[in-house]
Every structure is written in C-alpha cells, then in structure tokens.
Amino acid sequence: MATQQTPSGPRGLPLVGNTHQWARDPNGFRERCAAEYGPVTNFEMLGWDTYMVTDPDEIERILVSESERFPKHSDSNSELKEIVGDGLITSQGDLWERQREAIQPAFYMDHIREYADIMVSRSEEAAERWRAGEEIEVREEMTRLTLEILVDAMFGRDIDIEERGIYEAVEAFQKPMRPAYQPITFFAPDWTPLPFLRRANRAHEHLHEQIDDIVDQRRARRTALRSERAGDAREQAGRDADRDDLLSMLLDADTEMSDEQIRDEMMTFLFAGHETTALTLTFLWDLLSRNAGARERLHAELDATLDGRPTIEDVFELDYTKAVVKEAMRLYPPAHEIRREPVEDVEIAGYSVPEGSLLVLPTWVMHRDARFWAHPEQFRPERWLDGEGPETDRPDFAYFPFGGGPRHCIGHRFAMTEAQLVVATLASRWELERQYDDLGVSAAVTLQPDGDVTMVPRPR
Ligand code: HEM
C-alpha cells in the first residue's frame, strides 16, 4: 500500500492558527492555498483542523460515491440547527431520509409548473414597481421578490408577508450572517446583548409564531371542511380545499409530521430557499450590466422566444438565458463552500485526513480553476451552449453550485426555473444600469456583495 502523506498548508499563529488569514479574505486565501499546496491543503480555522480538497474526483467521492463516510460537518451543522431546527438541511440519518422522501415530490416537475405561474406573477409586480431612472438597490429587490415567490409556494398566495412582518423578520434574522456582522457573530455568543443579535433572536421567535399560526389556521380549515362533508368525499374534501402549496403537501404526506417538524421544515425553507436565489440574481444583473454582448444576446433570445408573458414552456427554450444563470453561479456560487466531516481516518488524493476534521469543498475555487475553465475570470455564458463552449471533458465536480449526491439541493430545479423566469420577465421590460464601479464580494455564510448594488432601470 502506498504511504500516505500528511498534507501541508500555510503556517499559522499560536492559538488562532490561520483564522486571521482566512477571515481577512476567505476567497483569496482559499485560492492561494489551492495554487500552492495542491489537491489537499491543511490549515486551522476557528479551532478546526481543516482540509480543503480541490481534486474534482475526490470531491465526487466525498459527496456522492462514499457519502456515508462523509456526513455534514457536525459543529457547523449544530450552529445551523440553532437557527432552523431539525429540518431537511440539518437532520441526519433516519429522520433526514424519511423527510427527504416525504418532501421530494413537492419539487417534481408537475409542481414546478404550478410554481412557475407564481414566479412570473411576482416578477411582473416587481417590474411594475420600478420607475424609469429611479435608483433601486438590486439585492434588496431580488430578496423581496424571491421571498414573495417562496412564501407563495410554501403557504399559498393569501399570506401577506408585510402584514405578518415576515419580510422584516427574515431580514433581521439573516443580518448576523451578513459580511459586516460576521466578524462579531463569529466570536460573540448568541446571548450577547448586541442590538442586532437581540433583534435576530426576536425575529426568530416571530417567524416561529407566524409559522405556527399559519399551520394552525390551515389545519382548522381542513378540519372544518372535512366535517361539512360526509362519507367517502370527506378525506378528499379536506385536500381539495388547499392549493398545491408546500404546506399542504407536508400535511398530506404519508408519514405524519408533528407540528414542530413542520415548523422546522418551514424555517429551513425560509433560510435555504430564497437568499441563495436572490444572490444569484443580484450577481447576474451586475454581470449583465458589465457585458453588453451578453445583454444583447439575452434580449434577442427573449424577443424571439416569448409571446407575451413567460411560461414554463419558454424555460425549455431559453437556452441562452439558462446559460447566463449557470455562468453567474459559476463566477459567484452563493454556497461558496460545502463542508463535510470524515467519520474515520481516510485517505484523500494520497494524503491522510483524520476522523472528525473539517473537509472544505470550495465551489469558489473550483469554479474559477484554469484546469477546467478557459479564461475563468470572464463572464462567458456561451461556454454552456452545445458547440460553442471551448472546454471539453470537464469533470462533473468542477462545477457544483447545488452540491451533489444524496444531500444535493432539493430546490435545484425550483431555483433554476425561478431564476430564468425572473430574468425573462424583468429583462423583457427593463435594462439595469450600474451606479458603481467594482462589486466587492465577501464569503460570509453565503457569498455576498460587500456594499449596495445600486442600479437604475431603463425601459427597453
Ligand atoms: C441558486 C439557488 C440555490 C443554491 C445555490 C443552493 C445551494 C444548495 C447547496 C450547495 C446545498 C447542499 C449543501 C450541502 O451539501 O451541505 C443545498 C441544500 C438544500 N437546499 Fe438549496 N440552493 C438554492 C436554492 C434552494 C431553493 C430554492 C430551495 C427550496 C425552495 C432550497 C432548499 C434546500 C434544502 C432544503 C437543502 C437541504 C437538502 C438536504 O440536505 O436534503 N435551495 N442548497
């Protein structure tokens, strides 16, 4: 058997290890490590013995073929559990398996078709809100839009996110995860009396109350409808009364879920199901504003394909629009790294990696790696089109914005459909003009723009 080597990495400081280098510039730090130390780099971050892996075949092994040996990183998962509870993104073992099986059908194509109508309606409302020449903050606009779409898909269209304080609460609850707050959030425990942490805790409670209230109302309505009808029609009556929203599907799932479980799943969707898409769209508008050629080609495709309001059928035709979305996620993957933990001592790319360490699979680095991408820093949507892309034989795990294997993103198809329909609806009517020069990005919990993304809509 070949001797396994201990991976090397950048020299750290006593006590803090490499935390200071990583915290100052996570993207640059990870890129430098990959360039200097090869497929596995060892460093110490926030007290964790960390191994960053940049060999695509090994990433596939970790996420897919040997996923059982590499569950989610337990400490990172526990932190997330404090926010979303034991929902799909954090649960493990039998609970996760049962819940994934129960929830998966909500993301089948027939349901995505239903959601498509919501996606277009909400985008049309956003297009109506904008005024020619009046500045908008694009990240805020995309956050509101994707939250409206998600809440409609989760609870049906009669939930008013303003009236119920859901928009404000989600914003407050995600604030500690924003770049400006991260240095403090990293080191301060949740109970520290800092105003933004107190507001986040209150927002958390508010969201729990709202979800409980919506679930109670829904259960009560279903019971009332059932008791109004008799006989065989009874069971069906309760179901027919609801639309095809996610909540109905959880209530109707074969495996009965407790109210607490439903609440954790709903919190998980609020956390995982809109911000990542909002960020993708924010980066996409920035990239389009810098690339006139891509913008013109996108507009030409929309003008030639759409016959009025975009539909789900158009999504299958809009190849360039899809390529724009994929390319935006290549350059700016909202999930900039995926974390795992080996359950035993393992060998990765010839290096020994100990049980219980933190494995980092950096989408940010892989998506910009010159081994797999021609001119990696350039925005080139055509690289995703048959016959136009210059790269061939790219390994599957050179690109994994939605992860891979059994824990891959359940909302993948929802997010891709949503991004395409939002772009199709908005770019049919508006062009967005950038009001700043450079867009700084920070790798916080998700990849985020550093400052305001201010743009001016111009009618097309
Ligand atoms: C552009 C948008 C999105 C991106 C980039 C994204 C990315 C990801 C990634 C990378 C994972 C895997 C994490 C891991 O393996 O540790 C994941 C999981 C997950 N995502 Fe997404 N996501 C997006 C949109 C959505 C949407 C729209 C929803 C729901 C409506 C959603 C719900 C989830 C859930 C519930 C999981 C956990 C799945 C499981 O462990 O079984 N995501 N997402």
Short mmCIF file of C-alpha atoms and ligand atoms in Angstrom, two decimals:
data_model
loop_
_atom_site.label_atom_id
_atom_site.label_comp_id
_atom_site.label_asym_id
_atom_site.label_seq_id
_atom_site.Cartn_x
_atom_site.Cartn_y
_atom_site.Cartn_z
CA MET A 1 0.00 0.00 0.00
CA ALA A 2 1.35 3.46 -0.92
CA THR A 3 2.46 5.57 2.01
CA GLN A 4 0.07 8.37 2.80
CA GLN A 5 1.49 11.83 3.23
CA THR A 6 0.42 14.47 5.66
CA PRO A 7 -0.90 17.41 3.63
CA SER A 8 0.88 20.71 4.05
CA GLY A 9 -0.53 24.21 4.28
CA PRO A 10 0.19 27.79 5.24
CA ARG A 11 1.96 28.45 8.52
CA GLY A 12 -0.39 29.71 11.23
CA LEU A 13 -0.02 31.55 14.53
CA PRO A 14 -0.18 30.05 18.00
CA LEU A 15 -3.77 29.82 19.31
CA VAL A 16 -5.53 31.29 16.24
CA GLY A 17 -3.96 29.08 13.58
CA ASN A 18 -4.84 30.51 10.16
CA THR A 19 -8.12 32.09 11.24
CA HIS A 20 -6.82 35.64 10.72
CA GLN A 21 -5.67 34.91 7.12
CA TRP A 22 -8.89 33.18 6.27
CA ALA A 23 -11.12 35.82 7.92
CA ARG A 24 -9.37 38.72 6.15
CA ASP A 25 -10.02 37.36 2.66
CA PRO A 26 -11.55 33.87 2.50
CA ASN A 27 -11.68 33.75 -1.29
CA GLY A 28 -8.09 34.87 -1.84
CA PHE A 29 -6.88 32.63 0.98
CA ARG A 30 -8.53 29.55 -0.48
CA GLU A 31 -7.26 30.35 -3.98
CA ARG A 32 -3.68 30.79 -2.75
CA CYS A 33 -3.85 27.56 -0.78
CA ALA A 34 -5.08 25.62 -3.82
CA ALA A 35 -2.35 27.09 -6.03
CA GLU A 36 0.46 26.48 -3.53
CA TYR A 37 -0.36 23.22 -1.82
CA GLY A 38 -2.19 21.10 -4.39
CA PRO A 39 -5.26 18.88 -4.04
CA VAL A 40 -5.41 18.81 -0.24
CA THR A 41 -4.39 21.76 1.95
CA ASN A 42 -4.31 21.61 5.72
CA PHE A 43 -4.94 24.70 7.83
CA GLU A 44 -6.53 25.62 11.12
CA MET A 45 -9.60 27.80 11.06
CA LEU A 46 -11.70 28.79 14.09
CA GLY A 47 -10.09 25.95 16.01
CA TRP A 48 -10.98 23.34 13.39
CA ASP A 49 -8.35 21.11 11.82
CA THR A 50 -9.34 21.86 8.22
CA TYR A 51 -8.59 20.07 4.94
CA MET A 52 -9.53 21.80 1.70
CA VAL A 53 -9.96 19.45 -1.26
CA THR A 54 -9.66 20.66 -4.87
CA ASP A 55 -9.46 17.38 -6.77
CA PRO A 56 -12.84 17.01 -8.57
CA ASP A 57 -12.79 13.21 -8.46
CA GLU A 58 -12.17 13.25 -4.73
CA ILE A 59 -14.97 15.80 -4.28
CA GLU A 60 -17.28 13.41 -6.12
CA ARG A 61 -16.17 10.57 -3.87
CA ILE A 62 -16.87 12.65 -0.75
CA LEU A 63 -20.28 13.94 -1.87
CA VAL A 64 -21.55 11.03 -3.93
CA SER A 65 -19.93 7.61 -4.09
CA GLU A 66 -18.75 7.42 -0.46
CA SER A 67 -21.13 9.95 1.02
CA GLU A 68 -21.87 7.71 4.02
CA ARG A 69 -18.31 8.10 5.24
CA PHE A 70 -18.59 11.89 4.96
CA PRO A 71 -21.65 13.31 6.72
CA LYS A 72 -22.16 17.04 7.25
CA HIS A 73 -19.62 18.78 9.48
CA SER A 74 -21.08 18.35 12.96
CA ASP A 75 -20.08 21.71 14.51
CA SER A 76 -21.23 23.76 11.50
CA ASN A 77 -24.43 21.73 11.43
CA SER A 78 -25.09 22.36 15.13
CA GLU A 79 -24.72 26.10 14.58
CA LEU A 80 -27.24 25.94 11.76
CA LYS A 81 -29.59 23.83 13.88
CA GLU A 82 -29.86 26.69 16.35
CA ILE A 83 -31.30 28.76 13.52
CA VAL A 84 -33.50 26.36 11.58
CA GLY A 85 -34.01 23.44 13.96
CA ASP A 86 -34.04 19.85 12.74
CA GLY A 87 -35.21 20.42 9.16
CA LEU A 88 -34.03 18.87 5.92
CA ILE A 89 -30.76 20.79 5.70
CA THR A 90 -29.52 19.83 9.19
CA SER A 91 -31.15 16.49 10.04
CA GLN A 92 -29.20 13.27 9.62
CA GLY A 93 -29.83 9.52 9.49
CA ASP A 94 -33.36 8.07 9.51
CA LEU A 95 -35.11 11.37 10.19
CA TRP A 96 -33.41 13.00 7.19
CA GLU A 97 -34.15 10.02 4.94
CA ARG A 98 -37.85 9.97 5.89
CA GLN A 99 -38.23 13.72 5.49
CA ARG A 100 -36.37 13.86 2.16
CA GLU A 101 -38.62 11.12 0.79
CA ALA A 102 -41.74 12.89 2.03
CA ILE A 103 -40.77 16.34 0.73
CA GLN A 104 -39.13 15.40 -2.58
CA PRO A 105 -42.45 15.12 -4.54
CA ALA A 106 -43.11 18.82 -3.85
CA PHE A 107 -40.20 19.53 -6.21
CA TYR A 108 -41.25 17.26 -9.07
CA MET A 109 -41.81 18.90 -12.40
CA ASP A 110 -45.62 18.95 -12.16
CA HIS A 111 -45.35 21.12 -9.06
CA ILE A 112 -42.65 23.32 -10.55
CA ARG A 113 -45.18 24.04 -13.31
CA GLU A 114 -47.59 25.37 -10.67
CA TYR A 115 -44.89 27.45 -9.04
CA ALA A 116 -43.89 28.92 -12.42
CA ASP A 117 -47.06 30.96 -12.53
CA ILE A 118 -46.27 32.43 -9.10
CA MET A 119 -42.72 33.22 -10.23
CA VAL A 120 -43.93 35.18 -13.24
CA SER A 121 -46.75 37.00 -11.39
CA ARG A 122 -44.43 38.19 -8.64
CA SER A 123 -41.79 39.26 -11.20
CA GLU A 124 -44.44 41.22 -13.08
CA GLU A 125 -45.34 43.03 -9.87
CA ALA A 126 -41.67 43.92 -9.35
CA ALA A 127 -41.45 45.16 -12.95
CA GLU A 128 -44.49 47.35 -12.24
CA ARG A 129 -42.92 48.80 -9.08
CA TRP A 130 -39.82 50.06 -10.86
CA ARG A 131 -39.72 53.56 -12.34
CA ALA A 132 -37.54 54.65 -15.25
CA GLY A 133 -34.48 56.50 -13.96
CA GLU A 134 -35.26 55.90 -10.24
CA GLU A 135 -32.49 54.07 -8.37
CA ILE A 136 -33.15 50.63 -6.93
CA GLU A 137 -30.98 48.53 -4.64
CA VAL A 138 -30.89 45.32 -6.61
CA ARG A 139 -30.04 42.94 -3.81
CA GLU A 140 -32.96 44.23 -1.75
CA GLU A 141 -35.31 43.99 -4.76
CA MET A 142 -34.22 40.43 -5.52
CA THR A 143 -34.50 39.43 -1.85
CA ARG A 144 -38.04 40.75 -1.64
CA LEU A 145 -39.03 39.13 -4.92
CA THR A 146 -37.59 35.69 -4.12
CA LEU A 147 -39.12 35.80 -0.62
CA GLU A 148 -42.54 36.63 -2.06
CA ILE A 149 -42.22 33.74 -4.51
CA LEU A 150 -41.09 31.33 -1.82
CA VAL A 151 -43.81 32.27 0.67
CA ASP A 152 -46.48 31.92 -2.05
CA ALA A 153 -45.08 28.49 -2.93
CA MET A 154 -44.92 27.46 0.72
CA PHE A 155 -48.21 28.78 2.05
CA GLY A 156 -50.36 29.82 -0.88
CA ARG A 157 -50.93 33.27 -2.23
CA ASP A 158 -53.07 34.67 0.57
CA ILE A 159 -50.22 35.26 3.04
CA ASP A 160 -49.22 38.91 3.16
CA ILE A 161 -45.52 39.00 4.07
CA GLU A 162 -45.65 42.68 5.03
CA GLU A 163 -48.73 42.42 7.19
CA ARG A 164 -47.37 39.41 9.04
CA GLY A 165 -43.94 41.02 9.44
CA ILE A 166 -42.30 38.10 7.61
CA TYR A 167 -40.13 40.22 5.33
CA GLU A 168 -38.71 42.27 8.20
CA ALA A 169 -38.22 39.23 10.39
CA VAL A 170 -36.36 37.28 7.70
CA GLU A 171 -34.09 40.29 7.11
CA ALA A 172 -33.37 40.70 10.84
CA PHE A 173 -32.84 37.00 11.30
CA GLN A 174 -30.30 36.85 8.46
CA LYS A 175 -28.45 40.01 9.43
CA PRO A 176 -25.89 38.30 11.71
CA MET A 177 -24.88 36.24 8.66
CA ARG A 178 -24.10 39.33 6.54
CA PRO A 179 -20.44 40.25 5.89
CA ALA A 180 -20.45 43.41 8.02
CA TYR A 181 -21.66 41.47 11.06
CA GLN A 182 -19.72 38.25 10.57
CA PRO A 183 -16.56 39.14 12.50
CA ILE A 184 -18.70 39.91 15.55
CA THR A 185 -21.08 37.00 15.06
CA PHE A 186 -18.17 34.54 14.81
CA PHE A 187 -16.87 35.33 18.23
CA ALA A 188 -19.89 36.57 20.21
CA PRO A 189 -22.29 34.01 21.67
CA ASP A 190 -25.98 34.39 20.75
CA TRP A 191 -26.96 35.78 24.14
CA THR A 192 -24.52 38.76 23.87
CA PRO A 193 -26.66 41.90 24.37
CA LEU A 194 -25.83 43.37 20.96
CA PRO A 195 -28.86 45.04 19.35
CA PHE A 196 -28.62 43.14 16.04
CA LEU A 197 -28.34 39.79 17.84
CA ARG A 198 -31.28 40.66 20.09
CA ARG A 199 -33.32 41.65 17.01
CA ALA A 200 -32.30 38.41 15.26
CA ASN A 201 -33.48 36.38 18.27
CA ARG A 202 -36.78 38.24 18.39
CA ALA A 203 -37.21 37.78 14.63
CA HIS A 204 -36.59 34.08 15.07
CA GLU A 205 -39.38 33.85 17.63
CA HIS A 206 -41.66 35.95 15.44
CA LEU A 207 -41.14 33.59 12.49
CA HIS A 208 -41.92 30.59 14.70
CA GLU A 209 -45.14 32.25 15.84
CA GLN A 210 -46.16 33.12 12.30
CA ILE A 211 -45.50 29.62 11.00
CA ASP A 212 -47.38 28.06 13.93
CA ASP A 213 -50.30 30.40 13.31
CA ILE A 214 -50.43 29.65 9.57
CA VAL A 215 -50.27 25.88 10.25
CA ASP A 216 -52.99 26.11 12.94
CA GLN A 217 -55.28 28.07 10.61
CA ARG A 218 -54.70 25.60 7.81
CA ARG A 219 -55.39 22.59 9.99
CA ALA A 220 -58.55 24.23 11.35
CA ARG A 221 -59.83 24.99 7.86
CA ARG A 222 -59.17 21.47 6.67
CA THR A 223 -60.97 20.00 9.68
CA ALA A 224 -63.95 22.33 9.16
CA LEU A 225 -64.17 21.37 5.51
CA ARG A 226 -63.98 17.69 6.29
CA SER A 227 -66.75 17.85 8.85
CA GLU A 228 -69.01 19.75 6.46
CA ARG A 229 -68.93 16.81 4.08
CA ALA A 230 -69.82 13.24 4.78
CA GLY A 231 -68.81 9.80 3.61
CA ASP A 232 -66.03 8.99 1.14
CA ALA A 233 -65.80 12.53 -0.10
CA ARG A 234 -64.68 13.66 3.35
CA GLU A 235 -60.99 12.93 3.12
CA GLN A 236 -60.79 14.33 -0.38
CA ALA A 237 -62.68 17.48 0.62
CA GLY A 238 -60.01 18.50 3.10
CA ARG A 239 -57.34 18.12 0.46
CA ASP A 240 -59.13 19.81 -2.41
CA ALA A 241 -59.66 22.87 -0.29
CA ASP A 242 -55.96 23.61 -0.43
CA ARG A 243 -53.85 24.62 -3.30
CA ASP A 244 -50.78 22.73 -4.24
CA ASP A 245 -48.56 24.61 -1.82
CA LEU A 246 -45.70 23.08 0.09
CA LEU A 247 -47.55 23.21 3.40
CA SER A 248 -50.47 21.16 2.02
CA MET A 249 -48.03 18.60 0.74
CA LEU A 250 -46.38 18.29 4.14
CA LEU A 251 -49.78 17.97 5.82
CA ASP A 252 -50.80 15.29 3.32
CA ALA A 253 -47.51 13.36 3.41
CA ASP A 254 -47.84 9.64 4.06
CA THR A 255 -45.54 9.92 7.06
CA GLU A 256 -47.35 12.14 9.53
CA MET A 257 -45.23 15.05 10.77
CA SER A 258 -45.53 16.74 14.13
CA ASP A 259 -46.22 20.48 14.16
CA GLU A 260 -42.69 21.01 15.41
CA GLN A 261 -41.25 19.06 12.49
CA ILE A 262 -43.36 21.03 10.02
CA ARG A 263 -42.17 24.25 11.64
CA ASP A 264 -38.52 23.22 11.35
CA GLU A 265 -39.00 22.33 7.68
CA MET A 266 -40.67 25.68 7.04
CA MET A 267 -37.86 27.55 8.82
CA THR A 268 -35.40 25.58 6.70
CA PHE A 269 -37.13 26.65 3.51
CA LEU A 270 -37.21 30.27 4.65
CA PHE A 271 -33.49 30.04 5.33
CA ALA A 272 -32.35 27.96 2.33
CA GLY A 273 -34.95 28.77 -0.29
CA HIS A 274 -34.73 32.40 -1.23
CA GLU A 275 -31.50 34.17 -0.29
CA THR A 276 -29.32 31.94 -2.47
CA THR A 277 -31.54 32.63 -5.48
CA ALA A 278 -31.65 36.36 -4.65
CA LEU A 279 -27.85 36.42 -4.57
CA THR A 280 -27.59 34.56 -7.88
CA LEU A 281 -29.89 37.13 -9.47
CA THR A 282 -28.05 40.06 -7.88
CA PHE A 283 -24.70 38.86 -9.26
CA LEU A 284 -26.36 38.13 -12.60
CA TRP A 285 -27.64 41.72 -13.00
CA ASP A 286 -24.19 43.01 -12.10
CA LEU A 287 -22.55 40.76 -14.71
CA LEU A 288 -25.08 41.70 -17.37
CA SER A 289 -24.55 45.38 -16.66
CA ARG A 290 -20.84 44.92 -17.50
CA ASN A 291 -21.22 42.75 -20.58
CA ALA A 292 -23.08 44.46 -23.41
CA GLY A 293 -22.63 41.48 -25.78
CA ALA A 294 -24.26 39.05 -23.36
CA ARG A 295 -27.04 41.52 -22.60
CA GLU A 296 -27.84 41.98 -26.28
CA ARG A 297 -27.86 38.25 -26.91
CA LEU A 298 -30.15 37.70 -23.94
CA HIS A 299 -32.56 40.39 -25.14
CA ALA A 300 -32.52 38.94 -28.65
CA GLU A 301 -33.40 35.48 -27.30
CA LEU A 302 -36.23 36.84 -25.14
CA ASP A 303 -37.66 38.91 -28.00
CA ALA A 304 -37.55 35.96 -30.38
CA THR A 305 -38.95 33.36 -27.95
CA LEU A 306 -41.52 34.99 -25.72
CA ASP A 307 -45.04 35.52 -26.88
CA GLY A 308 -46.23 37.84 -24.10
CA ARG A 309 -45.96 36.54 -20.56
CA PRO A 310 -43.15 33.98 -19.99
CA THR A 311 -44.35 30.43 -19.27
CA ILE A 312 -42.80 27.19 -18.08
CA GLU A 313 -42.65 26.03 -21.72
CA ASP A 314 -40.43 29.01 -22.52
CA VAL A 315 -37.98 27.86 -19.85
CA PHE A 316 -37.19 24.82 -22.01
CA GLU A 317 -36.49 27.08 -24.99
CA LEU A 318 -34.48 29.83 -23.32
CA ASP A 319 -31.06 28.22 -23.66
CA TYR A 320 -29.05 31.40 -23.52
CA THR A 321 -30.98 32.69 -20.51
CA LYS A 322 -30.22 29.43 -18.74
CA ALA A 323 -26.54 29.74 -19.72
CA VAL A 324 -26.48 33.24 -18.21
CA VAL A 325 -27.83 31.87 -14.92
CA LYS A 326 -25.34 28.99 -14.87
CA GLU A 327 -22.43 31.28 -15.68
CA ALA A 328 -23.45 33.75 -12.94
CA MET A 329 -23.45 30.83 -10.48
CA ARG A 330 -20.07 29.68 -11.75
CA LEU A 331 -18.45 33.05 -11.05
CA TYR A 332 -20.43 33.73 -7.88
CA PRO A 333 -21.61 30.50 -6.27
CA PRO A 334 -23.83 31.57 -3.33
CA ALA A 335 -22.81 28.37 -1.49
CA HIS A 336 -19.10 29.18 -1.82
CA GLU A 337 -18.02 26.02 0.01
CA ILE A 338 -19.55 22.77 1.16
CA ARG A 339 -18.48 21.19 4.45
CA ARG A 340 -18.18 17.57 5.45
CA GLU A 341 -16.55 15.51 8.22
CA PRO A 342 -14.95 12.06 7.82
CA VAL A 343 -16.32 9.51 10.30
CA GLU A 344 -12.98 7.66 10.30
CA ASP A 345 -9.38 8.28 9.26
CA VAL A 346 -9.35 8.44 5.46
CA GLU A 347 -7.03 8.83 2.52
CA ILE A 348 -7.79 11.63 0.07
CA ALA A 349 -5.68 12.08 -3.06
CA GLY A 350 -2.86 10.16 -1.36
CA TYR A 351 -2.96 12.25 1.81
CA SER A 352 -4.10 11.14 5.22
CA VAL A 353 -7.01 13.04 6.71
CA PRO A 354 -8.10 12.32 10.29
CA GLU A 355 -11.55 11.43 11.57
CA GLY A 356 -13.52 14.42 12.89
CA SER A 357 -11.67 17.05 10.84
CA LEU A 358 -13.41 19.71 8.73
CA LEU A 359 -13.40 19.00 5.00
CA VAL A 360 -13.90 22.08 2.83
CA LEU A 361 -15.02 21.61 -0.78
CA PRO A 362 -14.65 25.11 -2.22
CA THR A 363 -17.02 25.81 -5.12
CA TRP A 364 -15.49 29.30 -5.34
CA VAL A 365 -12.04 27.85 -6.14
CA MET A 366 -13.21 25.02 -8.39
CA HIS A 367 -15.47 27.26 -10.47
CA ARG A 368 -12.53 29.54 -11.26
CA ASP A 369 -9.87 26.89 -11.74
CA ALA A 370 -7.94 27.30 -15.02
CA ARG A 371 -7.58 23.50 -15.29
CA PHE A 372 -11.26 23.34 -16.20
CA TRP A 373 -12.26 26.76 -17.48
CA ALA A 374 -10.86 28.81 -20.35
CA HIS A 375 -10.46 32.42 -19.21
CA PRO A 376 -12.02 31.57 -15.85
CA GLU A 377 -12.42 35.21 -14.75
CA GLN A 378 -14.51 36.11 -17.79
CA PHE A 379 -18.30 36.02 -17.97
CA ARG A 380 -18.93 33.79 -20.98
CA PRO A 381 -22.43 32.28 -20.94
CA GLU A 382 -21.76 30.65 -24.32
CA ARG A 383 -19.40 28.19 -22.65
CA TRP A 384 -22.59 26.37 -21.56
CA LEU A 385 -24.02 26.08 -25.08
CA ASP A 386 -23.54 22.98 -27.20
CA GLY A 387 -20.91 23.51 -29.84
CA GLU A 388 -19.89 26.92 -28.53
CA GLY A 389 -18.10 26.15 -25.28
CA PRO A 390 -14.34 25.88 -25.71
CA GLU A 391 -13.87 23.39 -22.90
CA THR A 392 -14.35 19.67 -23.31
CA ASP A 393 -14.12 16.78 -20.89
CA ARG A 394 -14.65 18.86 -17.82
CA PRO A 395 -15.06 16.64 -14.73
CA ASP A 396 -18.54 16.77 -13.18
CA PHE A 397 -17.30 18.21 -9.91
CA ALA A 398 -15.52 21.18 -11.43
CA TYR A 399 -18.97 22.81 -11.09
CA PHE A 400 -21.35 22.04 -8.22
CA PRO A 401 -23.28 25.14 -7.13
CA PHE A 402 -26.06 22.90 -5.79
CA GLY A 403 -23.78 20.33 -4.14
CA GLY A 404 -24.04 16.67 -5.12
CA GLY A 405 -25.01 13.19 -4.01
CA PRO A 406 -27.86 12.39 -1.62
CA ARG A 407 -27.70 15.80 0.11
CA HIS A 408 -27.78 17.84 -3.10
CA CYS A 409 -30.08 20.84 -3.12
CA ILE A 410 -33.72 19.74 -3.14
CA GLY A 411 -34.68 23.15 -4.56
CA HIS A 412 -32.28 22.95 -7.53
CA ARG A 413 -34.98 22.79 -10.21
CA PHE A 414 -37.14 25.33 -8.41
CA ALA A 415 -34.20 27.76 -8.25
CA MET A 416 -33.16 27.32 -11.89
CA THR A 417 -36.74 27.76 -13.11
CA GLU A 418 -37.22 30.75 -10.86
CA ALA A 419 -34.01 32.49 -11.93
CA GLN A 420 -34.84 32.01 -15.62
CA LEU A 421 -38.42 33.24 -15.25
CA VAL A 422 -37.43 36.26 -13.17
CA VAL A 423 -34.76 37.23 -15.71
CA ALA A 424 -37.11 36.62 -18.65
CA THR A 425 -39.90 38.72 -17.12
CA LEU A 426 -37.74 41.61 -15.92
CA ALA A 427 -35.27 41.77 -18.82
CA SER A 428 -38.15 41.83 -21.31
CA ARG A 429 -39.11 45.21 -19.92
CA TRP A 430 -36.10 46.71 -18.22
CA GLU A 431 -32.37 47.08 -18.59
CA LEU A 432 -30.43 47.80 -15.40
CA GLU A 433 -27.65 50.39 -15.41
CA ARG A 434 -24.96 50.06 -12.75
CA GLN A 435 -24.28 53.08 -10.49
CA TYR A 436 -20.97 51.86 -9.01
CA ASP A 437 -17.66 50.61 -10.38
CA ASP A 438 -16.48 47.48 -8.64
CA LEU A 439 -18.54 44.91 -6.86
CA GLY A 440 -16.69 43.63 -3.81
CA VAL A 441 -17.72 40.20 -2.59
CA SER A 442 -17.39 38.55 0.80
CA ALA A 443 -17.59 34.89 1.63
CA ALA A 444 -19.83 35.06 4.71
CA VAL A 445 -22.26 32.19 5.40
CA THR A 446 -23.19 32.69 1.75
CA LEU A 447 -21.29 34.67 -0.87
CA GLN A 448 -22.48 38.26 -0.64
CA PRO A 449 -21.88 41.62 -2.31
CA ASP A 450 -20.00 43.92 0.08
CA GLY A 451 -21.95 47.09 -0.45
CA ASP A 452 -25.14 48.38 -2.03
CA VAL A 453 -25.85 47.15 -5.54
CA THR A 454 -27.46 50.33 -6.81
CA MET A 455 -28.82 50.36 -10.35
CA VAL A 456 -31.15 52.46 -12.45
CA PRO A 457 -33.84 50.76 -14.54
CA ARG A 458 -34.14 51.93 -18.15
CA PRO A 459 -37.15 50.81 -20.20
CA ARG A 460 -36.27 48.58 -23.13
C1 HEM B 1 -29.47 29.44 -6.50
C2 HEM B 1 -30.13 28.93 -5.51
C3 HEM B 1 -29.62 27.84 -4.59
C4 HEM B 1 -28.37 27.40 -4.34
C5 HEM B 1 -27.06 27.91 -4.93
C6 HEM B 1 -28.47 26.31 -3.38
C7 HEM B 1 -27.40 25.57 -2.91
C8 HEM B 1 -27.52 24.46 -2.10
C9 HEM B 1 -26.44 23.57 -1.76
C10 HEM B 1 -25.00 23.71 -2.21
C11 HEM B 1 -26.94 22.60 -0.96
C12 HEM B 1 -26.18 21.41 -0.39
C13 HEM B 1 -25.50 21.75 0.91
C14 HEM B 1 -24.64 20.59 1.40
O1 HEM B 1 -24.47 19.59 0.73
O2 HEM B 1 -24.11 20.72 2.52
C15 HEM B 1 -28.35 22.89 -0.77
C16 HEM B 1 -29.21 22.15 0.01
C17 HEM B 1 -30.53 22.46 0.22
N1 HEM B 1 -31.25 23.44 -0.43
FE1 HEM B 1 -30.55 24.71 -1.82
N2 HEM B 1 -29.79 26.14 -3.07
C18 HEM B 1 -30.54 27.04 -3.79
C19 HEM B 1 -31.91 27.16 -3.78
C20 HEM B 1 -32.77 26.46 -2.99
C21 HEM B 1 -34.21 26.57 -3.00
C22 HEM B 1 -35.00 27.47 -3.95
C23 HEM B 1 -34.68 25.76 -2.02
C24 HEM B 1 -36.09 25.48 -1.61
C25 HEM B 1 -37.16 26.03 -2.12
C26 HEM B 1 -33.53 25.11 -1.41
C27 HEM B 1 -33.59 24.22 -0.35
C28 HEM B 1 -32.53 23.43 0.06
C29 HEM B 1 -32.64 22.39 1.09
C30 HEM B 1 -33.89 22.07 1.89
C31 HEM B 1 -31.39 21.78 1.17
C32 HEM B 1 -31.01 20.60 2.06
C33 HEM B 1 -31.25 19.32 1.29
C34 HEM B 1 -30.87 18.05 2.06
O3 HEM B 1 -29.87 18.06 2.80
O4 HEM B 1 -31.56 17.05 1.85
N3 HEM B 1 -32.40 25.55 -2.02
N4 HEM B 1 -28.68 24.00 -1.48
#
